[in-house]
C-alpha positions as a Python dict, from the first residue, in 0.01 Angstrom:
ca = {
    (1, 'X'): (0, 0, 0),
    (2, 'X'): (-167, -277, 118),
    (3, 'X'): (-146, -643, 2),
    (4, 'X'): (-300, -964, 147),
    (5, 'X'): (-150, -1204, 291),
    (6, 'X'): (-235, -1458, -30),
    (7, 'X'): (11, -1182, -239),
    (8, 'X'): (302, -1239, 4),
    (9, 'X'): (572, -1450, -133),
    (10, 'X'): (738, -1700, 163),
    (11, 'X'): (685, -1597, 526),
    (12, 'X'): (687, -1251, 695),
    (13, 'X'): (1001, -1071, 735),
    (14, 'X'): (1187, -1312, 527),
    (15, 'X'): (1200, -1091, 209),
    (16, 'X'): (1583, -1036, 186),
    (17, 'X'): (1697, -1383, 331),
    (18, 'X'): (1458, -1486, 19),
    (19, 'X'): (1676, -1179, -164),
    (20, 'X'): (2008, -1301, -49),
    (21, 'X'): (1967, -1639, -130),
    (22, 'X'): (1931, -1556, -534),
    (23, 'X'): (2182, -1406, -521),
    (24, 'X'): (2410, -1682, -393),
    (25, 'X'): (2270, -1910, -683),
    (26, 'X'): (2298, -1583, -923),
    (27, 'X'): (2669, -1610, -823),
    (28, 'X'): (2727, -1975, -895),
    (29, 'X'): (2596, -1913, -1223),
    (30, 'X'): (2824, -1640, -1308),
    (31, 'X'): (3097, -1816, -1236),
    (32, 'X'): (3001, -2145, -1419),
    (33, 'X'): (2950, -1915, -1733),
    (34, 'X'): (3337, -1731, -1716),
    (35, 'X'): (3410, -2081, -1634),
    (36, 'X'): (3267, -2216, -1972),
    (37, 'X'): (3433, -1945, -2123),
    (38, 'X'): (3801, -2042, -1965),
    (39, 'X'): (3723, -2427, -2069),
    (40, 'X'): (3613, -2309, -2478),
    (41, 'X'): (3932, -2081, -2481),
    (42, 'X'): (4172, -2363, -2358),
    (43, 'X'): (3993, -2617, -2605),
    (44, 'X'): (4087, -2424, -2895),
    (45, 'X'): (4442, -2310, -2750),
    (46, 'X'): (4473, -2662, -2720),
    (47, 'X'): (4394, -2724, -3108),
    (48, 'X'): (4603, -2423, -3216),
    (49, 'X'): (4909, -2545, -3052),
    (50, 'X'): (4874, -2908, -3136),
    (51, 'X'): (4899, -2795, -3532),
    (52, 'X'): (5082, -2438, -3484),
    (53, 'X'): (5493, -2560, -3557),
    (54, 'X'): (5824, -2364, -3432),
    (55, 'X'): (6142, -2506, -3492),
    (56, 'X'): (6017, -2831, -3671),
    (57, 'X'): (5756, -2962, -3363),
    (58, 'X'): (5436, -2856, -3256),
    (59, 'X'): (5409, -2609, -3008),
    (60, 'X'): (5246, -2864, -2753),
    (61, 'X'): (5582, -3018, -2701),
    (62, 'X'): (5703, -2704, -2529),
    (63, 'X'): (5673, -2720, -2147),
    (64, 'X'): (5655, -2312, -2177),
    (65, 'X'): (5332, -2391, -2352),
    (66, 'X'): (5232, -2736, -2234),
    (67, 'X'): (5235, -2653, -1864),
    (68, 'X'): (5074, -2339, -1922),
    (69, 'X'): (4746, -2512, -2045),
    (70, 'X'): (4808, -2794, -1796),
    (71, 'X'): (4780, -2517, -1499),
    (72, 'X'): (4500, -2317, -1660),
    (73, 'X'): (4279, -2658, -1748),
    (74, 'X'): (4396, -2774, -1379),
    (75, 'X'): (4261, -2423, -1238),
    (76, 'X'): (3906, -2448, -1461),
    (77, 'X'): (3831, -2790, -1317),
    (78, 'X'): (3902, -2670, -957),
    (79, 'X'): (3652, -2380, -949),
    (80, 'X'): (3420, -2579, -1150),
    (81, 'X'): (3388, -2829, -860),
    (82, 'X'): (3397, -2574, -582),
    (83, 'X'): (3075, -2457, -818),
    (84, 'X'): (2959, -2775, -792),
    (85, 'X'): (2994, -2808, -406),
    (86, 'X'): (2826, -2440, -397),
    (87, 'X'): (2519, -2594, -556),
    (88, 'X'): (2503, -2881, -330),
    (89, 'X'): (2556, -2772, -46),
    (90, 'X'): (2261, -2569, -169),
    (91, 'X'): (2053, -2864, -270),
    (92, 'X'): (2124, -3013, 102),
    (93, 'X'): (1981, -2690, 234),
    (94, 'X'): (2263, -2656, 373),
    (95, 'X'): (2457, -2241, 446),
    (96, 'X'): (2624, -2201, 104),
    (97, 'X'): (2712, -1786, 86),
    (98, 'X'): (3096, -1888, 191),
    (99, 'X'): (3092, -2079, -140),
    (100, 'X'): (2876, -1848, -360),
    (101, 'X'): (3183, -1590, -254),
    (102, 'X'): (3400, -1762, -333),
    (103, 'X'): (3281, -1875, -698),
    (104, 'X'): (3224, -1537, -749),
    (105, 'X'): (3519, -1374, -725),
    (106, 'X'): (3785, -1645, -802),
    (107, 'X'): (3578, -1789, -1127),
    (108, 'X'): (3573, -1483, -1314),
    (109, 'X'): (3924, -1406, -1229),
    (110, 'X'): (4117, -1715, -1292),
    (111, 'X'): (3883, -1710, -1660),
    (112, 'X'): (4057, -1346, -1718),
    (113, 'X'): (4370, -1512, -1639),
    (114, 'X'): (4332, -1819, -1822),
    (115, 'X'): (4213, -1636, -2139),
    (116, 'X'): (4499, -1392, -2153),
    (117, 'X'): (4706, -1655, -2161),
    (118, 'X'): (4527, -1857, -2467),
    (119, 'X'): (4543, -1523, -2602),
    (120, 'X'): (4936, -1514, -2556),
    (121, 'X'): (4948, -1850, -2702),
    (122, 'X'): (4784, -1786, -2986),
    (123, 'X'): (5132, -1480, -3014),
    (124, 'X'): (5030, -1100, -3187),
    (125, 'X'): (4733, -1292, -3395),
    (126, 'X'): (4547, -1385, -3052),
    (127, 'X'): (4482, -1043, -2989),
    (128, 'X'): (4333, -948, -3311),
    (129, 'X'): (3992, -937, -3291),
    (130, 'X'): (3934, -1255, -3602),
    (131, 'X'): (4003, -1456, -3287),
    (132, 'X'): (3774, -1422, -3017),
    (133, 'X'): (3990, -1403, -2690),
    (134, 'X'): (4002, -1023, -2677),
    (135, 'X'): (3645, -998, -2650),
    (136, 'X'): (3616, -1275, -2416),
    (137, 'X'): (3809, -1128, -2207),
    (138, 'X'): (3593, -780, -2160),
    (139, 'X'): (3289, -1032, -2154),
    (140, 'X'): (3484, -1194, -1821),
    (141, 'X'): (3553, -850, -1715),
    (142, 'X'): (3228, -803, -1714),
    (143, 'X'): (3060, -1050, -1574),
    (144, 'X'): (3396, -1011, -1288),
    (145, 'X'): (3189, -655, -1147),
    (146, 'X'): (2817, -791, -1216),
    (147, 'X'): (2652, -916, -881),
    (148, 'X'): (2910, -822, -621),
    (149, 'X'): (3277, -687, -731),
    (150, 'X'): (3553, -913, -623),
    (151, 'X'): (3628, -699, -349),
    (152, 'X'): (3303, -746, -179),
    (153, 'X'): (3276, -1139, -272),
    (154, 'X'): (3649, -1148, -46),
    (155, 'X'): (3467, -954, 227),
    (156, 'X'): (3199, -1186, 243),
    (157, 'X'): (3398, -1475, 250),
    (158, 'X'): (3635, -1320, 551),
    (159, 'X'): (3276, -1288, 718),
    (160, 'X'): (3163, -1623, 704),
    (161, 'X'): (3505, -1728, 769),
    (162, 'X'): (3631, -1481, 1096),
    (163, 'X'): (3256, -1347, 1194),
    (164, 'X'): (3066, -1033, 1165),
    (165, 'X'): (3332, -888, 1435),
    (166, 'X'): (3633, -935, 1201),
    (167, 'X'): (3529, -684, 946),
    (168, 'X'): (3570, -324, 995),
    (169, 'X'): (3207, -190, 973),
}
């Protein structure tokens, strides 16, 4: 098939740099939505155990529970602002697949984390599904294989990181 050269999108023989590149922002993305997730799970964990009482006090007053949410809101605002560098790096025009990676694989997975453990907050009625942290969780899941499994986001990190010789293709 021919097309002419006012068809072509960007310059000739840059097709999957152009490729590539999406998929570093499509990666970003992914893991600012999980991330959302993570942060609207905590929020309400957060409400639950403020009112939820054992043994006369809140449940927030328990470091078992209070440093729980501490380290998951701690890990959320991390990986949101390694998103953030991601995307400006980006915006500088600067290389920004290292970062993309690395969104990718440890956004989703810290959000599975974080929402099992809102989940075990919430005890045996945090898995039923009237609350919605069960189905979050397959949403993460989801999301976690979507665009690049973990397992190939880690390779491409150890590639940007050690070089093209380090990997063992």
């Amino acid at each position: 098939v021919r097309i002419p050269g006012s068809h072509r999108l960007g310059e000739e023989g840059t097709g999957f740099y152009q490729v590539m590149q999406g998929f570093d922002y499509n990666r970003i993305g992914i893991a600012l939505a999980c991330l959302g997730v993570a942060q609207q799970s905590v929020e309400e964990t957060m409400a639950y155990v403020r009112e939820r009482r054992a043994f006369g006090q809140p449940l927030a007053r328990f470091q078992g529970v209070s440093f729980s949410i501490a380290e998951a809101a701690t890990h959320v605002e991390a990986c949101r602002w390694l998103c953030y560098r991601a995307l400006w790096l980006a915006d500088q025009g600067k290389p920004h697949t290292k970062e993309s990676a690395m969104t990718k694989w440890w956004g989703p997975r810290l959000s599975v984390d974080t929402i099992h453990q809102c989940l075990l907050l919430h005890g045996h009625y945090g898995y039923t599904d009237e609350l919605p942290f069960e189905q979050r969780m397959r949403d993460v899941i989801g999301l976690e294989i979507g665009d690049g499994a973990s397992e190939v986001m880690k390779m491409v990190v150890a590639r940007e990181l050690l070089g093209r010789e380090s990997l063992p293709y």
